[in-house]
XYZ file of C-alpha atoms in Angstrom:
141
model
C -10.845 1.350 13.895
C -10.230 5.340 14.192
C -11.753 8.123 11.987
C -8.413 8.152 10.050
C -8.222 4.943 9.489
C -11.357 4.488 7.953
C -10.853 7.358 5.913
C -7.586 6.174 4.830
C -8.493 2.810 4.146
C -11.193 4.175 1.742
C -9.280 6.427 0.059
C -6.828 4.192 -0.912
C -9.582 2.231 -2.842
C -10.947 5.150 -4.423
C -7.587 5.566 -5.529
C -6.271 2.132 -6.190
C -9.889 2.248 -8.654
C -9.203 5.070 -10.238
C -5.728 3.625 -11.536
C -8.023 1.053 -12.875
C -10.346 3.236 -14.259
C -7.054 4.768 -16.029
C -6.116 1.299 -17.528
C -9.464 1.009 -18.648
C -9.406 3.764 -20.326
C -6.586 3.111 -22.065
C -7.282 -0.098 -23.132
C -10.730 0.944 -24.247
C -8.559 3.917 -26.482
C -6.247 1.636 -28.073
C -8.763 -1.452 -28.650
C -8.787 -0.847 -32.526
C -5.107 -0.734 -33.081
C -2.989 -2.362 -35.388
C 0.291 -3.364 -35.547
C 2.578 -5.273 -38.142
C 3.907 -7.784 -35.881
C 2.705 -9.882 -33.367
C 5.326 -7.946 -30.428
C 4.231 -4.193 -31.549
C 0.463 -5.138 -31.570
C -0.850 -2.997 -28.553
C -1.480 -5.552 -24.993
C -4.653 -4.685 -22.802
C -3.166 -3.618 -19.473
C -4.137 -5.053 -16.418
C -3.507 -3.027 -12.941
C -2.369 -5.552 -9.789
C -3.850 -4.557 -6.407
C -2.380 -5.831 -2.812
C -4.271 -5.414 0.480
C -2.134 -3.999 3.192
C -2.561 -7.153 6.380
C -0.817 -5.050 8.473
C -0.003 -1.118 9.024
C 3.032 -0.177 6.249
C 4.769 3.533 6.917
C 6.016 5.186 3.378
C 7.791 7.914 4.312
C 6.258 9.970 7.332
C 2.894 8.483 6.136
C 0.886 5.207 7.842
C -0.905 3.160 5.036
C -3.431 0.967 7.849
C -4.000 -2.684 7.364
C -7.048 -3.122 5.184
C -5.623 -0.404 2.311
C -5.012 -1.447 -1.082
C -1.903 0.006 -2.873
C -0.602 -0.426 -6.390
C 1.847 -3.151 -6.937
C 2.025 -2.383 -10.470
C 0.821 -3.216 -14.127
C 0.676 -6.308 -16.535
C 0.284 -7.116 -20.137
C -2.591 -9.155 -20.744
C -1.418 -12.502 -21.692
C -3.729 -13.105 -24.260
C -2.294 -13.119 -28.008
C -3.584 -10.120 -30.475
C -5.802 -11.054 -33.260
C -4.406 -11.752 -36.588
C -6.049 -10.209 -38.937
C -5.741 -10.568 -43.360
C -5.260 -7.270 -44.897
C -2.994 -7.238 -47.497
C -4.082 -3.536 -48.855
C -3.027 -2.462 -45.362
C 0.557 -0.289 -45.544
C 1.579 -2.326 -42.365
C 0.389 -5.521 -42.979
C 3.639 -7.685 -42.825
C 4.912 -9.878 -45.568
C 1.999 -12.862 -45.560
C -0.336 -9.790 -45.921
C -1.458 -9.743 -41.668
C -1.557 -7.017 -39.222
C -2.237 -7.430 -35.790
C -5.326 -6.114 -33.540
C -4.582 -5.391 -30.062
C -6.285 -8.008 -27.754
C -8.415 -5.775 -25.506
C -12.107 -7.193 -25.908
C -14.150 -3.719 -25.704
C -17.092 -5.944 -23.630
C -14.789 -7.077 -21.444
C -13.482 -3.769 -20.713
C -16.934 -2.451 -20.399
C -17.049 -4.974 -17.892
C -14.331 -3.626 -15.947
C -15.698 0.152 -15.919
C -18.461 -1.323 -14.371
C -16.477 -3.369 -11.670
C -14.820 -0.192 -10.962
C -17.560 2.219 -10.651
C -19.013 -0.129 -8.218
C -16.107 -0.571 -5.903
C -15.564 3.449 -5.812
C -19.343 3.683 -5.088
C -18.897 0.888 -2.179
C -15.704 2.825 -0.891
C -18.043 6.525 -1.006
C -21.071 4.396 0.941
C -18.036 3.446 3.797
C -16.939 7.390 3.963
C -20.669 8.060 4.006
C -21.230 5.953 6.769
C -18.354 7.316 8.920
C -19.514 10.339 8.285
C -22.947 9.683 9.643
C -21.673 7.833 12.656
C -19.136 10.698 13.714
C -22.351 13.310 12.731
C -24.246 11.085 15.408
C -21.389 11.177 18.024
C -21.008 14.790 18.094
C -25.342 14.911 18.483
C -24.716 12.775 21.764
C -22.111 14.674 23.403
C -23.488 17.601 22.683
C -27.075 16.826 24.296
């Protein structure tokens, strides 16, 4: 594997994590809101990664085989929590307003994940750093 390619390949997960680290965010922002239907009640978002198996041009760029890219984003299935507040100004009819469905743990949970994989991907640029530092030493003595 080149220089470029390992650089590439490790940006693109320091990239594809921040988009996660956006979603996070996000989630974690709108965890305590309410809604007055079960449709408008805010959905945690979820960001879907795919792993390049082989070398993918966009444009006049080369993503290599081992990147990750960004397919996209999805709802989290899971339903928001009722909730009975009838002195609420949006509760609906019955008296119920709905919380998003973002668990703030969970999403803690995921910060973590993240952090981790960007601090993996900064070890791998790290390492080719260190190994093209070394090369240089040997044709140089």
């Amino acid at each position: 594997m080149s220089m470029e390619q390992m650089f590439s390949v490790a940006g693109s997960a320091l990239s594809a994590q921040l988009t996660r680290l956006n979603a996070t965010a996000s989630n974690i922002a709108n965890a305590s809101n309410v809604a007055s239907s079960e449709e408008e009640a805010y959905r945690g978002k979820r960001v879907v990664f795919r792993t390049l198996v082989e070398n993918e041009m966009v444009g006049t760029e080369t993503n290599f085989a081992g990147s990750v890219t960004v397919e996209g984003w999805v709802n989290d299935p899971s339903l928001p929590i009722r909730m009975y507040s009838p002195e609420n100004p949006i509760a609906n009819e019955d008296g119920y307003v709905f919380k998003s469905n973002v668990d703030e743990m969970e999403e803690m949970i995921e910060l973590t994940a993240a952090s981790r994989a960007d601090q993996s991907s900064i070890e791998g640029l790290s390492t080719a750093k260190q190994m093209m530092m070394r090369t240089l030493e040997v044709m140089t003595a």
